[in-house]
XYZ file of C-alpha atoms in Angstrom:
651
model
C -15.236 -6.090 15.596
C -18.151 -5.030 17.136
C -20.656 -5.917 14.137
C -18.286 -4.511 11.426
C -16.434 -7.533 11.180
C -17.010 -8.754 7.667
C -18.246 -12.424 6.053
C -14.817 -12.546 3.616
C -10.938 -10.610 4.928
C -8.682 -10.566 2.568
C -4.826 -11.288 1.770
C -2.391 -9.275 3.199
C 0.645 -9.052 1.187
C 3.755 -6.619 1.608
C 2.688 -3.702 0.937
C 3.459 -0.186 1.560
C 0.919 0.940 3.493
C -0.189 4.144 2.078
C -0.665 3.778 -2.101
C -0.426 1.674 -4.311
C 2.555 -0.418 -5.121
C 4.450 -3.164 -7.097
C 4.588 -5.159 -4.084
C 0.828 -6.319 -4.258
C 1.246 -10.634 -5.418
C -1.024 -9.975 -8.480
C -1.207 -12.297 -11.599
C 1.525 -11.902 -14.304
C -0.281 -11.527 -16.966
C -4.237 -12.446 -16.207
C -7.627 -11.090 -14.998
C -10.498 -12.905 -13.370
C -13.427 -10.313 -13.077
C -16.280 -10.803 -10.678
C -19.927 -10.372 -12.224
C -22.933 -8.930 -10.115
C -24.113 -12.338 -10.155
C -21.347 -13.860 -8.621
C -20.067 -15.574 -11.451
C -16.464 -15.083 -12.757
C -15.041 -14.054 -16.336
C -11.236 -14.549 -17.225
C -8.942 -13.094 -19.656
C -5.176 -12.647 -20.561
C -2.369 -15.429 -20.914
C -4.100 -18.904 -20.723
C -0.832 -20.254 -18.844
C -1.282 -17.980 -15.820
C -5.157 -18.101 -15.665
C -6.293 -16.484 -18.569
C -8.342 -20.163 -19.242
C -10.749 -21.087 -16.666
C -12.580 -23.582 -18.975
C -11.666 -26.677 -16.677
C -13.323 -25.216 -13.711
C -16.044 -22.653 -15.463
C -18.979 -25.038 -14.174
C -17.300 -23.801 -10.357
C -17.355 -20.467 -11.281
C -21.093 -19.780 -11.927
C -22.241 -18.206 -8.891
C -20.963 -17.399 -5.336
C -17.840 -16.162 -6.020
C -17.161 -13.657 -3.126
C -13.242 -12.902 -3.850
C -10.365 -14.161 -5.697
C -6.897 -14.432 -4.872
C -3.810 -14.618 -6.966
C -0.219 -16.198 -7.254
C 2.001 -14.680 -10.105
C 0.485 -17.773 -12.416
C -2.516 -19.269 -10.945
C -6.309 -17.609 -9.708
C -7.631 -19.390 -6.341
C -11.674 -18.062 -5.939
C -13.480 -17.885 -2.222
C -17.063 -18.665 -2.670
C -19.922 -17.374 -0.189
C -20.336 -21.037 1.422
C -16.074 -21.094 2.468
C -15.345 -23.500 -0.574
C -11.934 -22.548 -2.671
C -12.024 -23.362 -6.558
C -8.386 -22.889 -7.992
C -6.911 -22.875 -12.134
C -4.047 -21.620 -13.760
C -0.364 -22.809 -13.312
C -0.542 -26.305 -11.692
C 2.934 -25.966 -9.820
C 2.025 -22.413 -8.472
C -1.126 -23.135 -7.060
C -3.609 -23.952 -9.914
C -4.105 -27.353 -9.116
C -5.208 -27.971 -5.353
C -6.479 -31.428 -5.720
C -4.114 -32.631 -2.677
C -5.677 -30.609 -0.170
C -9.656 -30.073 -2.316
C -11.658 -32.299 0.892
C -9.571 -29.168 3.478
C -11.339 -26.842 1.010
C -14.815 -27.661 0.657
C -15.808 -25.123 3.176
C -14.830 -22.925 6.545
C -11.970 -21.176 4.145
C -12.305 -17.077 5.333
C -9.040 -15.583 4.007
C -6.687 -16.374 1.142
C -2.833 -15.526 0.738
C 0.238 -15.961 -1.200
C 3.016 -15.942 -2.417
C 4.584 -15.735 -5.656
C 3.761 -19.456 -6.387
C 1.915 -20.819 -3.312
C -1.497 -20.183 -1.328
C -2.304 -20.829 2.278
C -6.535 -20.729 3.337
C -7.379 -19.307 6.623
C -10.709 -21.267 8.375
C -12.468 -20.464 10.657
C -11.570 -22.382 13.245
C -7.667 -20.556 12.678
C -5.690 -23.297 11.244
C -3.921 -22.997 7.663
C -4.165 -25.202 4.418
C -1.400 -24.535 1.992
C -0.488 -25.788 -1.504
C 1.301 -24.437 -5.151
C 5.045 -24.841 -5.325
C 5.951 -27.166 -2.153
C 9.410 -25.550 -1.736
C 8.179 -22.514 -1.913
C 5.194 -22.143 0.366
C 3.127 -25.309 -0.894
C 4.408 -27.713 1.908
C 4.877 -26.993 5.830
C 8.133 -28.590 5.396
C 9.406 -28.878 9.126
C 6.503 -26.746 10.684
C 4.539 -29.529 12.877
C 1.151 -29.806 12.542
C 0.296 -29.087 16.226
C 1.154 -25.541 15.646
C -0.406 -24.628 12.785
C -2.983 -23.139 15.400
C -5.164 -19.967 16.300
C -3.483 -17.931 13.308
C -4.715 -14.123 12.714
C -2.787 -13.208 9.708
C -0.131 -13.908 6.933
C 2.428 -12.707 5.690
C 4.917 -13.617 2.468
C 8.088 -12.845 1.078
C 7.837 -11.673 -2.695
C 9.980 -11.557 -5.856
C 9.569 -10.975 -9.406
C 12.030 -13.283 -11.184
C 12.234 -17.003 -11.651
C 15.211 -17.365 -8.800
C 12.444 -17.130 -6.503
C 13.393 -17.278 -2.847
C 9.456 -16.963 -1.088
C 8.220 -17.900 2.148
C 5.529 -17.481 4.190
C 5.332 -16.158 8.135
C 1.994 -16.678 10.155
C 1.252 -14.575 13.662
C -0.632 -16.430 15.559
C -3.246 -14.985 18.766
C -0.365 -14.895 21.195
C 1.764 -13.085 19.208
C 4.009 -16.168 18.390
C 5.191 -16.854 14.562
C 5.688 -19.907 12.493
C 7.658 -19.558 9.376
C 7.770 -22.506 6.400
C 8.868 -21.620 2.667
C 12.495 -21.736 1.084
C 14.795 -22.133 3.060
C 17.062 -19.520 1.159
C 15.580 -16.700 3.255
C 16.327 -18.491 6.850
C 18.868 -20.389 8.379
C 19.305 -22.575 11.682
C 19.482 -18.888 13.649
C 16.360 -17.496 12.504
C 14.583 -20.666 13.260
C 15.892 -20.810 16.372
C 14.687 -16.617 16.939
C 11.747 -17.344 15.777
C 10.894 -20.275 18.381
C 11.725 -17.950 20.812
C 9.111 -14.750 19.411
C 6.654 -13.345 21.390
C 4.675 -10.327 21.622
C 4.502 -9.711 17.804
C 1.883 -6.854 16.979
C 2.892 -7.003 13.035
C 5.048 -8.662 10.347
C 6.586 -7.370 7.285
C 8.353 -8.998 4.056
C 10.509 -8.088 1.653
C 12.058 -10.263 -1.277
C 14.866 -12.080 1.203
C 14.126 -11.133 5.088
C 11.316 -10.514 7.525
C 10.786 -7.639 9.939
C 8.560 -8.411 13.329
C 7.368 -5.354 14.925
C 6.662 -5.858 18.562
C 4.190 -5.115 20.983
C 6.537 -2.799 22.869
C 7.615 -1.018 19.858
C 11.282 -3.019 19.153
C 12.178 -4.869 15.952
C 13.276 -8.382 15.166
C 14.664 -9.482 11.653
C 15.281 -12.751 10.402
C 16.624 -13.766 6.552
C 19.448 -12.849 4.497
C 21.340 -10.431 6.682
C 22.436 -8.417 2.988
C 18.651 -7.972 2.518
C 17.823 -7.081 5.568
C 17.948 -9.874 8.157
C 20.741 -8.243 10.819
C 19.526 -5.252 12.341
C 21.027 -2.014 11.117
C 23.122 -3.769 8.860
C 23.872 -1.735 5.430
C 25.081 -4.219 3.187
C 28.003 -3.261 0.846
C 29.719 -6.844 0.499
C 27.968 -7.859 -2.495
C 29.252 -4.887 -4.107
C 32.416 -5.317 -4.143
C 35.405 -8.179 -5.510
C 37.433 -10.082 -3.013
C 40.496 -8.649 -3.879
C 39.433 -5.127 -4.095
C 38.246 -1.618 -2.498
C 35.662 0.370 -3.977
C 34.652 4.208 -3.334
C 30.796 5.059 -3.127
C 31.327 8.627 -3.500
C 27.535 9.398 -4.267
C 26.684 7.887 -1.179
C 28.278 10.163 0.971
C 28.265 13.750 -0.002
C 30.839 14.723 2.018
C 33.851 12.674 0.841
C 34.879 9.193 -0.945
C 34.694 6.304 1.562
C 36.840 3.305 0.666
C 35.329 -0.099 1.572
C 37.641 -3.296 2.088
C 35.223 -6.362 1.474
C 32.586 -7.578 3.407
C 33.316 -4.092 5.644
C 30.080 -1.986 7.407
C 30.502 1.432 8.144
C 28.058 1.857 10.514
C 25.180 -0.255 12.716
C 22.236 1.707 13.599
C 20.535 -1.001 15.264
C 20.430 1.093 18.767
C 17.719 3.014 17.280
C 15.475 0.335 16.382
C 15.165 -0.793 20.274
C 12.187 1.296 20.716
C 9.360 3.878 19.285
C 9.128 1.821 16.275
C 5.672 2.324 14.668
C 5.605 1.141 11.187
C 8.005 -0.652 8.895
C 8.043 -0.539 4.913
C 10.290 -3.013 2.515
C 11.924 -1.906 -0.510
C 13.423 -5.288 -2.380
C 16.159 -5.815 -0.253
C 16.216 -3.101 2.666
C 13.879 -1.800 5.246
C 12.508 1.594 6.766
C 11.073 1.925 10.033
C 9.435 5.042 11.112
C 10.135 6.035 14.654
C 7.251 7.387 17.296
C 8.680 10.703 17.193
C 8.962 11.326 13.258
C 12.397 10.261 12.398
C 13.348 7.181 10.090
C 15.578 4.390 10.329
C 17.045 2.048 7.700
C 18.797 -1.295 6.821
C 20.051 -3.648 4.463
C 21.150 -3.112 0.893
C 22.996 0.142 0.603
C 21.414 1.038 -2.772
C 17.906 0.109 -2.432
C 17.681 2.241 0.809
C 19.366 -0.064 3.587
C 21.566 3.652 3.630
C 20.010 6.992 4.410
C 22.706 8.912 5.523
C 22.741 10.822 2.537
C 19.400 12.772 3.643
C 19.451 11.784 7.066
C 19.159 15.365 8.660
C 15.917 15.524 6.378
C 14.545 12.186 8.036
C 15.544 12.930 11.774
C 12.054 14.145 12.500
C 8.350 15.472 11.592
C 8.202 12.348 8.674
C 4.364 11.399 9.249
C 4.143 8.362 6.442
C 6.733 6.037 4.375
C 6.464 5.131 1.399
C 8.478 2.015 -1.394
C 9.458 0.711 -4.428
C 11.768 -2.026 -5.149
C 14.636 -0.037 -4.800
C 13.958 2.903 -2.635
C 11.871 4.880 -0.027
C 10.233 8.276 0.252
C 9.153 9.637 3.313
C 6.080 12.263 3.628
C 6.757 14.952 5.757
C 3.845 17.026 8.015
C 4.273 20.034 5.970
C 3.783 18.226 2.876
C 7.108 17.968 1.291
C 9.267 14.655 0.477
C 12.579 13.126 0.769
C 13.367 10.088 -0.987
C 16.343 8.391 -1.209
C 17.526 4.439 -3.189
C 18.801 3.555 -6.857
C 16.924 4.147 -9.290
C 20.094 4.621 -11.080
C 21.976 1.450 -10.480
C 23.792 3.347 -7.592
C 22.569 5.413 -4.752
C 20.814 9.058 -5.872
C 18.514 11.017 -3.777
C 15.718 12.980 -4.908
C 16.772 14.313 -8.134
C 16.692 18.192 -8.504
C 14.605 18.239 -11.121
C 11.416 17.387 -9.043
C 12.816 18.978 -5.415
C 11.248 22.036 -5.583
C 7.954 20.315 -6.712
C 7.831 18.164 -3.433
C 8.893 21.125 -1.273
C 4.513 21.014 -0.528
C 1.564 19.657 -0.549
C 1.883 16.111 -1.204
C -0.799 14.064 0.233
C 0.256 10.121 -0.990
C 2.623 8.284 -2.863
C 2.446 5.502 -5.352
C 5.138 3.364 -6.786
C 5.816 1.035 -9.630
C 8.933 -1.154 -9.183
C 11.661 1.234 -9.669
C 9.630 4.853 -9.457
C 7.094 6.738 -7.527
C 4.400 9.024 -8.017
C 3.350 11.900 -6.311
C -0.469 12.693 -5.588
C -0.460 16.703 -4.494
C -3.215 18.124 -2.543
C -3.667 20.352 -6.637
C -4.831 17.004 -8.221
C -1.097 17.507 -10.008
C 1.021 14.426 -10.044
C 4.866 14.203 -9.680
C 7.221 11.098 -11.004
C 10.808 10.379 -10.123
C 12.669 7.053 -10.371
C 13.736 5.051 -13.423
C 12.196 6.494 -16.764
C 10.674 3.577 -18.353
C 8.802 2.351 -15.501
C 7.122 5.287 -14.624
C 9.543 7.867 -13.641
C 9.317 10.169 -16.794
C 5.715 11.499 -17.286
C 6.628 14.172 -19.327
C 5.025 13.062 -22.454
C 1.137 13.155 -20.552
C 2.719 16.456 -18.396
C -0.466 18.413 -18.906
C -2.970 15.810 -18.087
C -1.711 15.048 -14.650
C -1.310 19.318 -13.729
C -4.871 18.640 -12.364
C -8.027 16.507 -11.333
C -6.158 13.469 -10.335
C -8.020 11.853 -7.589
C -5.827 7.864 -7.671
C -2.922 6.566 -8.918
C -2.677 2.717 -9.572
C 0.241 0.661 -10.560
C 1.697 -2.456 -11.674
C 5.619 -3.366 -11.870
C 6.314 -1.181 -14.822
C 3.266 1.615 -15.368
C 1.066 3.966 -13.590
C -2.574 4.254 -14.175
C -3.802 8.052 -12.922
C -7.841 8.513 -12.431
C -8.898 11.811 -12.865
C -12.127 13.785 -11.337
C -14.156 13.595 -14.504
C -13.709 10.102 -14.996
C -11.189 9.557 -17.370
C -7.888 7.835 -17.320
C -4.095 9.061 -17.590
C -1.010 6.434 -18.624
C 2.437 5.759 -18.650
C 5.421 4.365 -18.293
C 6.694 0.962 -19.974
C 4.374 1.318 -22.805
C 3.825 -2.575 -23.424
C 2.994 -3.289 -19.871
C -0.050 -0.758 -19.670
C 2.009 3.162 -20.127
C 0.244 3.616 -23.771
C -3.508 3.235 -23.294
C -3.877 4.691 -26.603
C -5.565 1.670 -28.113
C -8.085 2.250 -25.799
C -8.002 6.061 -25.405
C -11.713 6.472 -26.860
C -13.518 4.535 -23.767
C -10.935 5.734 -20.908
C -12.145 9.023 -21.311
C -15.163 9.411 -19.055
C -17.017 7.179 -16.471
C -14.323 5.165 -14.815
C -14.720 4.740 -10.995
C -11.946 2.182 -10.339
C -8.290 0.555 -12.356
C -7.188 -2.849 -11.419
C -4.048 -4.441 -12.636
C -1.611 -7.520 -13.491
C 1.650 -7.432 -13.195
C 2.029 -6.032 -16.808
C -1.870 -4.764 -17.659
C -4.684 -2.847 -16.379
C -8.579 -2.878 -16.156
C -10.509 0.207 -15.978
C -14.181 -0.704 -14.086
C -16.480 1.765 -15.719
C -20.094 3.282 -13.922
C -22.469 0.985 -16.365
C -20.615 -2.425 -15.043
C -17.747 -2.780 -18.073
C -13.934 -3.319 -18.289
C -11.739 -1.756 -20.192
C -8.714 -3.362 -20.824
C -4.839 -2.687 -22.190
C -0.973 -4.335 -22.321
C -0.091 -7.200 -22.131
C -2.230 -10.237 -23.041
C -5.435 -7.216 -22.151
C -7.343 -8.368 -25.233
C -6.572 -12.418 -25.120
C -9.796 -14.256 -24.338
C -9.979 -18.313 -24.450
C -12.721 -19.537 -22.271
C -15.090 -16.468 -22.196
C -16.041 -14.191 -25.032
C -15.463 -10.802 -24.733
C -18.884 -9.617 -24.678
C -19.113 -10.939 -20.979
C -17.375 -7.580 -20.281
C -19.607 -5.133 -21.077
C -21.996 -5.095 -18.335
C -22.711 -6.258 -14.614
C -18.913 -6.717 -13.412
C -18.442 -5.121 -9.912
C -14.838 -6.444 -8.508
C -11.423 -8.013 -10.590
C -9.211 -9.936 -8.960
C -6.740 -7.835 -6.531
C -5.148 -8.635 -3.192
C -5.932 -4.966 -2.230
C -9.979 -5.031 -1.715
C -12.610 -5.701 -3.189
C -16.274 -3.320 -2.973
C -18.303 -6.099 -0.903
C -16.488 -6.119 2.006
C -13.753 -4.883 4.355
C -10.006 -5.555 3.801
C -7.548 -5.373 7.294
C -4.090 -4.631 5.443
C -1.984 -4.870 8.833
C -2.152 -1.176 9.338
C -5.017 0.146 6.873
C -8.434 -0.800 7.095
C -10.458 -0.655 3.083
C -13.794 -0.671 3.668
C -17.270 -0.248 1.922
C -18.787 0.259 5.733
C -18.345 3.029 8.377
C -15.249 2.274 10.541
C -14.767 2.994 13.943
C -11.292 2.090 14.915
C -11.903 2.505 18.664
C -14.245 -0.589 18.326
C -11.746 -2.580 15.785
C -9.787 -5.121 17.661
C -7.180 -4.870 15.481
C -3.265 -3.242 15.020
C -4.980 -1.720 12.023
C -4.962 2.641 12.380
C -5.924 3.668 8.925
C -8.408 3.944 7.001
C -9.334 3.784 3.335
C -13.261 3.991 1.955
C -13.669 2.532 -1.154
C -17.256 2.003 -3.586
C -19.979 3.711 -4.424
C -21.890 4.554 -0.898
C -21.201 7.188 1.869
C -19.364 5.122 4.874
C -17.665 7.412 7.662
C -14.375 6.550 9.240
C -13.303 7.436 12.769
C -9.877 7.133 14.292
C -8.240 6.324 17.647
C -6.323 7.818 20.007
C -3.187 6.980 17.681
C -1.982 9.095 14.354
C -4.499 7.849 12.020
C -4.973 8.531 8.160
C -8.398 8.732 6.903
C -9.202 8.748 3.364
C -12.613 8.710 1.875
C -14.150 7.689 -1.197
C -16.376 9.232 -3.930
C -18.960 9.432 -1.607
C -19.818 11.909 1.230
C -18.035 10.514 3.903
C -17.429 11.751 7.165
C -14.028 12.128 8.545
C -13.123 12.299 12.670
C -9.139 11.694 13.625
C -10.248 12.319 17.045
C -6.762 11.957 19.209
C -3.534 11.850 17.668
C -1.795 13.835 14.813
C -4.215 12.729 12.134
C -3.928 13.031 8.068
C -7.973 13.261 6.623
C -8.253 13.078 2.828
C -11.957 13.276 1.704
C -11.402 12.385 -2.102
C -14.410 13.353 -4.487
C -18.067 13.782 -2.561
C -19.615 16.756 -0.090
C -17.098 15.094 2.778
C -16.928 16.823 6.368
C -13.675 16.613 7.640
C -12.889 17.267 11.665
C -9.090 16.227 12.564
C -10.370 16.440 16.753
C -7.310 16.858 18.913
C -4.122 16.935 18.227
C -2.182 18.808 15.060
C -4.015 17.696 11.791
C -3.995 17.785 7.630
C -6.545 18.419 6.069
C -7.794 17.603 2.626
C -11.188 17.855 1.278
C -10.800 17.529 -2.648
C -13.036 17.417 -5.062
C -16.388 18.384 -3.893
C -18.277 21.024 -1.353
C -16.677 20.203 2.179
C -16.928 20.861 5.394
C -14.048 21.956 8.004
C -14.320 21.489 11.482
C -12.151 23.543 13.935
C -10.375 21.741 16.470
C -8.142 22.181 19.831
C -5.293 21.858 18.106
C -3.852 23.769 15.287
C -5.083 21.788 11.956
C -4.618 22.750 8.939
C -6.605 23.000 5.341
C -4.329 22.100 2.708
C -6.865 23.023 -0.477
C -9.605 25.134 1.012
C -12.001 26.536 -2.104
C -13.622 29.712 -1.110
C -17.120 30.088 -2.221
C -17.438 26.199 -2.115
C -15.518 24.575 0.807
C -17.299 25.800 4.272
C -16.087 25.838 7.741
C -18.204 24.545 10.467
C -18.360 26.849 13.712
C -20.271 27.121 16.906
C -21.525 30.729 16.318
C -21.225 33.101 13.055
C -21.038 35.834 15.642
C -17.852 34.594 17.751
C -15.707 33.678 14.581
C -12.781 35.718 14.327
C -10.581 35.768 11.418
C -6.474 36.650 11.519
C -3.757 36.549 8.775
C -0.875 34.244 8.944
C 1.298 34.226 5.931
C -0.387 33.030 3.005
C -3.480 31.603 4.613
C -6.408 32.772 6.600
C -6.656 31.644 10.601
C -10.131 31.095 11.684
C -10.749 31.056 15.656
C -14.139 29.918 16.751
C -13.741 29.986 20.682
C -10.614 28.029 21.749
C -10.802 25.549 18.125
C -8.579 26.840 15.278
C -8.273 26.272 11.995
C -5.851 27.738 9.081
C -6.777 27.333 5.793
C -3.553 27.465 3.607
C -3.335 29.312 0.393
C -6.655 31.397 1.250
C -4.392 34.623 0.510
C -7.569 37.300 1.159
C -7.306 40.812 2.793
C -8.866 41.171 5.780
C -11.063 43.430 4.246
C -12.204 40.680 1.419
C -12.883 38.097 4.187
C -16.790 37.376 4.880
C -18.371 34.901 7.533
C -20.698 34.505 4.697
C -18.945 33.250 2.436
C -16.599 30.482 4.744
C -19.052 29.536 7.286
C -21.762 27.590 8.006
C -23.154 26.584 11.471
C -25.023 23.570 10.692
């Protein structure tokens, strides 16, 4: 990587690219916090990790990351050693393979119940649950060679069907888990892959995304595994029809058993540039904007419903477990899934709020979460988990900067520090036990599976839901100061995370110089790193710092978060986003565009005061500095109100 390649990577996991999700493999019900000192604190359910009094003597110092299975905690120290605790069968106990993990361990991943340890010299180490990841099964050993990356599936009950796919340096994969998700076919498909540029998972199926831009699938072909399969057959008895009249808005459809409607697999033969899972269904986003989709009918696998919405100009996708949302280039959203137990679009309710400006989304296992360009959030999906923010309404009409999640609750931080919760109020939606100290100073939320921790400015955790305030093998003082990281398979502030296609990093990235399928960017911590992109359609996003912001070629989304940022999409047609802070816009060949422009604070950065020229369009304010343009939305001024003096500056 050209000198930004970094001592520790980290997991990558399932994710949906872009926000935070329920599909991150975090701890149930535990937190293992990193100290500035390197040693680590625990907390939360003793059974999944809470208890770390067996191996506390381990823990003392060096601790550069830690890693997590639904029940069990596996720490990577700064010398490449690998100290594990928690659930013995799920990857707590690693004393089979300890003498493989003494040292030359760079990367960690999971599953649900199982690790496999990256070294350095590209081979893999697994153990936890041996049907489930723990064991190699009938993987030889001669292959478990020059591997780059992992992948899992990923589940949230105990009928846990999880298994783990590895790309290797010549694009080849190896597969070894439960043999639930694959049969004699896929084995045989994936003996014969090549050319394999990413993976992704969902709970039953994989999705390889090759080099040339066409998609293989392998697992349960209901979930996912045929291509351009929408699977209705579980739906229905043997002996019956049934009519999925929501589905199809213009007519009831009667299904015999077993029968598909339609097979969209043509489409995904090219152009494919990024896939996201929901629990049983994919979406892939085509090259030029539209969206395709497979599997289970209701969590997705069937679009059809908005498909004229999808067919073009969709710039990002975005999950839960049981549906998708796609971000459009003029800011809107369509989402479609079953949040309801049966397939609903975007409920009318929240249409007209998504009709602009929406900049990411977030998602909890059945909802999602809005982040608008205002700071104002918008919810949708099943109530309890997230979908229904009504009753904090007036806290998220402004200054939110993140949203975090775990499977049932959102976590929103806000521009002055504080904290906004809800959703399944035992699993981290009522924070009100902790209101007092969530109210100023927090820089960064972590979270189990049903809790979260708020990292404050002075080093301490806050904590709330479930098992938040248990404590068995530290006291809870050990909080209050000098913590800088918790356990997460996102990132972690030391280093730089590659996420398959999103770089998080602490350091300036340049992904020109990144030898990597990786195209976005996220800066995280406390500095002022820049990020540049390629000639691809990258998405930037900065941190609370002043970063600097260059999409170069490509149709490029920039985000500069809190901090002075300066923001310059280069060519191509580009959003822009400063928030909070005094930023800088830089014109451009193309026609970009400012999507929260503050006048008297936010600047634009020209060649010559003298040469600007300023025109009217709509409901914003054109500025033309030579042959660069740039239209800042919303500016609504006369031309007789606008002054170079107060936009410009030609630093």
């Amino acid at each position: 990587m050209n000198g930004l390649q970094p001592l520790i990577l980290f997991t990558k996991t399932p994710v949906s690219e872009s926000g935070r999700t329920a599909y991150e493999i975090r701890n149930k019900a535990a937190f293992a916090a990193i100290r500035d000192d390197g040693s680590v604190v625990t907390w939360g359910d003793p059974k999944t990790g809470g208890d770390s009094s067996k191996v506390i003597d381990q823990l003392d110092a060096d601790v550069a990351q830690i890693f997590a299975t639904r029940k069990a905690f596996a720490a990577l120290k700064t010398d490449g050693s690998v100290i594990t605790w928690g659930d013995r069968r799920q990857g707590g106990n690693s004393e089979n393979v300890k003498p493989l993990l003494k040292g030359g361990v760079v990367n960690i991943f999971s599953t649900g119940t199982a690790f496999a340890a990256l070294k350095d010299d590209k081979t893999l180490v697994v153990w936890g649950d041996p049907e489930r990841g723990g064991t190699f099964g009938e993987v030889s050993q001669e292959n478990i060679n020059n591997i780059e990356s992992v992948v899992s599936t990923f589940t949230e009950i105990d009928n846990m069907s999880e298994t783990f796919a590895a790309l290797r340096s010549d694009g080849s994969v190896i597969t070894w888990g439960n043999r639930s998700v694959r049969d004699d076919s896929d084995l045989e498909l994936v003996e014969r892959l090549n050319n394999v540029s990413q993976i992704i998972a969902n709970h039953q199926a994989f999705a390889f995304l090759l080099g040339d831009g066409r998609v293989k699938v392998i697992g349960n072909k209901t979930s996912g595994g045929e291509l351009g399969r929408v699977s209705y057959s579980d739906e229905v008895e043997d002996d019956t029809k049934v009519t999925f009249d929501r589905v199809f808005p213009n007519g009831d459809i009667s299904l015999e058993p077993g029968q598909e409607l339609y097979n969209d697999s043509k489409r995904l033969k090219k152009g494919i540039e990024k896939i996201v899972p929901s629990y049983k269904a994919f979406a892939a986003l085509k090259k030029n904007g539209s969206v395709v989709t497979w599997g289970r009918y209701y969590q997705g696998g069937d679009s059809r419903a908005v498909r004229d919405q999808i067919s073009g100009d969709v710039v990002d996708l975005f999950s839960c477990w049981t549906g998708f949302a796609a971000l459009k280039r003029d800011g809107s959203v369509v989402s479609w899934g079953g949040w309801r137990e049966d397939p609903d679009i975007l409920p009318a309710e929240v249409t007209s709020e998504l009709s602009s400006g929406v900049v990411s989304i977030y998602s909890t296992g059945q909802s999602m979460a809005a982040l608008k360009s205002d700071g104002s959030v918008v919810t949708w999906g099943k109530e309890i988990t997230g979908g229904d923010s009504s009753n904090v309404s007036s806290q998220l009409s402004s200054g939110v900067v993140e949203i975090f999640s775990n499977n049932s609750a959102f976590a929103a931080l806000k521009d002055d520090g504080s904290v906004v919760a809800w959703g399944a109020p035992a699993k981290g939606g009522d924070s009100s036990s902790v209101e007092t100290s969530l109210q100023s100073n927090v820089v960064h939320v972590f979270s189990s599976g049903t809790s979260f921790a708020a990292l404050k400015d002075n080093g301490s955790i806050v904590s709330w839901g479930e098992n938040a305030d248990r404590f068995v093998s530290h006291d809870a003082s050990q909080l209050e100061s000098g913590i800088v990281s918790v356990s997460t398979p996102f990132f972690d502030d030391k280093t730089q995370a590659n996420l398959g296609n999103k770089i998080v990093s602490l350091i300036d990235v340049r992904l020109n110089q990144v030898n990597s399928a990786a195209k976005n960017v996220w800066l995280f911590g406390y500095g002022n790193p820049d990020a540049f992109g390629d000639r691809r359609n990258n998405a930037l996003t900065g941190n609370d710092g002043n970063n600097r912001l260059l999409g170069k070629n490509g149709d490029d989304v920039l985000n500069g978060r809190r901090g002075d940022d300066h923001l310059n999409g280069g060519k191509g047609v580009d959003l822009l986003t400063g928030g909070k802070g005094s930023d800088v816009f830089r014109p451009s060949r193309g026609l970009d565009r400012v999507l929260d422009f503050q006048v008297g604070i936010d600047r634009v950065h020209v060649d010559s005061i003298d040469d600007t020229q300023f025109r009217k369009i709509g409901d914003g304010l054109l500025v033309i500095d030579g042959s660069r343009r740039l239209l800042l939305e919303g500016v609504d001024l006369e031309m007789s109100e606008v002054s170079a003096v107060d936009l410009i500056d030609n630093i």
